[in-house]
Amino acid sequence: MVQQILQFIEQNYTYLLGGLGGASLTIIYNKWSNRIQEMKCCYVDDDVITKIPIMSESGEQHNNIYTKEFRLENTTGKDIASFRIIFEFDADAKIIKQSSFCKTGKDDIKPKNKKPNECSYIIKNFNRNDEFRFYFDIANVTNDHYNVTEADCLGFKIVVRDERKPTIKNKSKVVTKDRIN
């Protein structure tokens, strides 16, 4: 019996391996090509404008003001027709100024603010290797938390990476006039 099975395999191994090998390659290709792609959103820069309470032009008092910069890159390997990106900051924070930059110019896409601490943009025709930059001035930051997510899309997710460069704060020192010269 075992001898007959071995003889059958020996006579038909090309057909068996061809079908099995082709099916295996097809499964591997389909898993690879239909996987969820990752789009990269990099947290590029931040700065503190003021940590002391100030009064805005509209008469509103802000405890502090921070700036944040993000860069969104299409690293998915496919062109995206349309999707929405949502930036959300601390619950008590308020976005006082937002700006965007893409290959068509500054503030070409208009933001929609549903909440004071949330801003969303609808991005259309986002080609491979294109990038958008987003700039925010945020008031009343308490925990310095943020969230970036996608909506109204299929086949990809946004992955946030922190690419801020560590900065060394230069210490200032008060000296007399003769030490400056």
GROMACS .gro file of C-alpha atoms in nm:
model
  181
    1MET     CA    1   0.000   0.000   0.000
    2VAL     CA    2   0.274   0.247   0.097
    3GLN     CA    3   0.461   0.140  -0.214
    4GLN     CA    4   0.160   0.228  -0.434
    5ILE     CA    5   0.126   0.573  -0.275
    6LEU     CA    6   0.496   0.647  -0.328
    7GLN     CA    7   0.472   0.528  -0.688
    8PHE     CA    8   0.166   0.752  -0.747
    9ILE     CA    9   0.348   1.053  -0.599
   10GLU     CA   10   0.656   0.976  -0.807
   11GLN     CA   11   0.455   0.963  -1.131
   12ASN     CA   12   0.242   1.273  -1.059
   13TYR     CA   13   0.467   1.501  -0.848
   14THR     CA   14   0.495   1.767  -1.119
   15TYR     CA   15   0.116   1.805  -1.130
   16LEU     CA   16   0.084   1.800  -0.754
   17LEU     CA   17   0.362   2.054  -0.695
   18GLY     CA   18   0.253   2.274  -0.986
   19GLY     CA   19  -0.101   2.307  -0.856
   20LEU     CA   20   0.006   2.336  -0.495
   21GLY     CA   21   0.285   2.581  -0.576
   22GLY     CA   22   0.061   2.798  -0.794
   23ALA     CA   23  -0.213   2.806  -0.534
   24SER     CA   24   0.037   2.894  -0.262
   25LEU     CA   25   0.186   3.179  -0.467
   26THR     CA   26  -0.163   3.310  -0.545
   27ILE     CA   27  -0.258   3.311  -0.177
   28ILE     CA   28   0.065   3.488  -0.079
   29TYR     CA   29   0.022   3.751  -0.355
   30ASN     CA   30  -0.341   3.818  -0.257
   31LYS     CA   31  -0.251   3.855   0.111
   32TRP     CA   32   0.029   4.098   0.021
   33SER     CA   33  -0.161   4.312  -0.229
   34ASN     CA   34  -0.487   4.332  -0.032
   35ARG     CA   35  -0.339   4.413   0.307
   36ILE     CA   36  -0.426   4.734   0.489
   37GLN     CA   37  -0.174   4.996   0.383
   38GLU     CA   38  -0.015   5.241   0.626
   39MET     CA   39  -0.005   5.614   0.561
   40LYS     CA   40   0.257   5.800   0.763
   41CYS     CA   41   0.175   6.115   0.960
   42CYS     CA   42   0.485   6.260   1.125
   43TYR     CA   43   0.479   6.491   1.426
   44VAL     CA   44   0.754   6.720   1.299
   45ASP     CA   45   0.784   7.016   1.532
   46ASP     CA   46   0.633   7.188   1.832
   47ASP     CA   47   0.707   7.498   2.027
   48VAL     CA   48   0.573   7.695   2.321
   49ILE     CA   49   0.468   8.047   2.230
   50THR     CA   50   0.370   8.147   2.583
   51LYS     CA   51   0.317   7.976   2.916
   52ILE     CA   52   0.171   8.278   3.090
   53PRO     CA   53  -0.197   8.369   3.060
   54ILE     CA   54  -0.271   8.623   2.788
   55MET     CA   55  -0.578   8.798   2.655
   56SER     CA   56  -0.662   8.741   2.287
   57GLU     CA   57  -0.786   9.009   2.049
   58SER     CA   58  -1.143   8.883   2.093
   59GLY     CA   59  -1.121   8.930   2.471
   60GLU     CA   60  -1.077   8.562   2.552
   61GLN     CA   61  -0.813   8.459   2.805
   62HIS     CA   62  -0.575   8.173   2.717
   63ASN     CA   63  -0.357   8.004   2.981
   64ASN     CA   64  -0.086   7.912   2.729
   65ILE     CA   65  -0.029   7.878   2.353
   66TYR     CA   66   0.158   7.598   2.178
   67THR     CA   67   0.236   7.543   1.809
   68LYS     CA   68   0.243   7.200   1.645
   69GLU     CA   69   0.342   7.090   1.295
   70PHE     CA   70   0.246   6.763   1.124
   71ARG     CA   71   0.349   6.616   0.787
   72LEU     CA   72   0.122   6.363   0.614
   73GLU     CA   73   0.289   6.143   0.350
   74ASN     CA   74   0.114   5.900   0.116
   75THR     CA   75   0.326   5.589   0.171
   76THR     CA   76   0.049   5.346   0.073
   77GLY     CA   77   0.165   5.267  -0.282
   78LYS     CA   78  -0.168   5.371  -0.432
   79ASP     CA   79  -0.349   5.693  -0.515
   80ILE     CA   80  -0.627   5.787  -0.273
   81ALA     CA   81  -0.936   5.951  -0.424
   82SER     CA   82  -1.071   6.109  -0.103
   83PHE     CA   83  -1.052   6.075   0.274
   84ARG     CA   84  -1.081   6.281   0.589
   85ILE     CA   85  -0.802   6.335   0.842
   86ILE     CA   86  -0.893   6.439   1.196
   87PHE     CA   87  -0.659   6.611   1.444
   88GLU     CA   88  -0.771   6.620   1.806
   89PHE     CA   89  -0.593   6.775   2.104
   90ASP     CA   90  -0.649   6.793   2.483
   91ALA     CA   91  -1.011   6.805   2.595
   92ASP     CA   92  -0.974   7.157   2.740
   93ALA     CA   93  -0.760   7.286   2.452
   94LYS     CA   94  -0.878   7.520   2.181
   95ILE     CA   95  -0.740   7.549   1.829
   96ILE     CA   96  -0.699   7.921   1.770
   97LYS     CA   97  -0.526   7.901   1.432
   98GLN     CA   98  -0.481   7.626   1.174
   99SER     CA   99  -0.306   7.624   0.842
  100SER     CA  100  -0.221   7.367   0.574
  101PHE     CA  101   0.026   7.349   0.289
  102CYS     CA  102   0.028   7.118  -0.014
  103LYS     CA  103   0.161   7.121  -0.370
  104THR     CA  104  -0.125   7.347  -0.483
  105GLY     CA  105  -0.052   7.612  -0.220
  106LYS     CA  106  -0.116   7.734   0.129
  107ASP     CA  107  -0.460   7.684   0.284
  108ASP     CA  108  -0.597   7.527  -0.037
  109ILE     CA  109  -0.807   7.282   0.166
  110LYS     CA  110  -1.045   7.426   0.421
  111PRO     CA  111  -1.071   7.284   0.774
  112LYS     CA  112  -1.392   7.193   0.952
  113ASN     CA  113  -1.397   7.241   1.329
  114LYS     CA  114  -1.674   7.046   1.500
  115LYS     CA  115  -1.532   7.099   1.849
  116PRO     CA  116  -1.291   7.364   1.978
  117ASN     CA  117  -1.015   7.102   2.021
  118GLU     CA  118  -1.075   6.913   1.694
  119CYS     CA  119  -1.001   6.995   1.330
  120SER     CA  120  -1.067   6.784   1.021
  121TYR     CA  121  -0.966   6.820   0.658
  122ILE     CA  122  -1.106   6.644   0.351
  123ILE     CA  123  -0.814   6.550   0.127
  124LYS     CA  124  -0.888   6.465  -0.235
  125ASN     CA  125  -0.666   6.315  -0.507
  126PHE     CA  126  -0.377   6.227  -0.277
  127ASN     CA  127  -0.118   6.069  -0.507
  128ARG     CA  128   0.165   5.838  -0.409
  129ASN     CA  129   0.459   6.009  -0.236
  130ASP     CA  130   0.268   6.340  -0.206
  131GLU     CA  131   0.269   6.524   0.124
  132PHE     CA  132   0.061   6.774   0.317
  133ARG     CA  133   0.177   6.991   0.608
  134PHE     CA  134  -0.051   7.103   0.888
  135TYR     CA  135   0.024   7.383   1.136
  136PHE     CA  136  -0.174   7.450   1.453
  137ASP     CA  137  -0.172   7.713   1.727
  138ILE     CA  138  -0.338   7.559   2.031
  139ALA     CA  139  -0.440   7.739   2.350
  140ASN     CA  140  -0.506   7.604   2.700
  141VAL     CA  141  -0.296   7.288   2.663
  142THR     CA  142  -0.293   7.085   2.985
  143ASN     CA  143  -0.159   6.734   2.912
  144ASP     CA  144  -0.009   6.797   2.565
  145HIS     CA  145  -0.199   6.499   2.422
  146TYR     CA  146  -0.300   6.465   2.057
  147ASN     CA  147  -0.465   6.214   1.825
  148VAL     CA  148  -0.455   6.183   1.447
  149THR     CA  149  -0.696   5.950   1.272
  150GLU     CA  150  -0.860   5.886   0.936
  151ALA     CA  151  -1.226   5.865   0.835
  152ASP     CA  152  -1.435   5.800   0.522
  153CYS     CA  153  -1.173   5.572   0.367
  154LEU     CA  154  -1.100   5.210   0.283
  155GLY     CA  155  -0.778   5.011   0.261
  156PHE     CA  156  -0.540   5.220   0.472
  157LYS     CA  157  -0.482   5.356   0.819
  158ILE     CA  158  -0.279   5.650   0.944
  159VAL     CA  159   0.022   5.571   1.158
  160VAL     CA  160   0.163   5.859   1.364
  161ARG     CA  161   0.537   5.885   1.417
  162ASP     CA  162   0.720   6.134   1.635
  163GLU     CA  163   1.000   6.287   1.428
  164ARG     CA  164   1.073   6.588   1.644
  165LYS     CA  165   1.440   6.665   1.682
  166PRO     CA  166   1.562   6.695   2.039
  167THR     CA  167   1.653   7.053   2.113
  168ILE     CA  168   1.901   7.183   2.363
  169LYS     CA  169   1.779   7.491   2.540
  170ASN     CA  170   2.049   7.756   2.549
  171LYS     CA  171   2.086   7.906   2.890
  172SER     CA  172   2.081   8.282   2.900
  173LYS     CA  173   2.291   8.465   3.147
  174VAL     CA  174   2.283   8.827   3.248
  175VAL     CA  175   2.631   8.982   3.231
  176THR     CA  176   2.773   9.331   3.254
  177LYS     CA  177   2.827   9.540   2.942
  178ASP     CA  178   3.207   9.504   2.951
  179ARG     CA  179   3.178   9.121   2.937
  180ILE     CA  180   2.968   9.141   2.618
  181ASN     CA  181   3.240   9.333   2.429
   0.00000   0.00000   0.00000
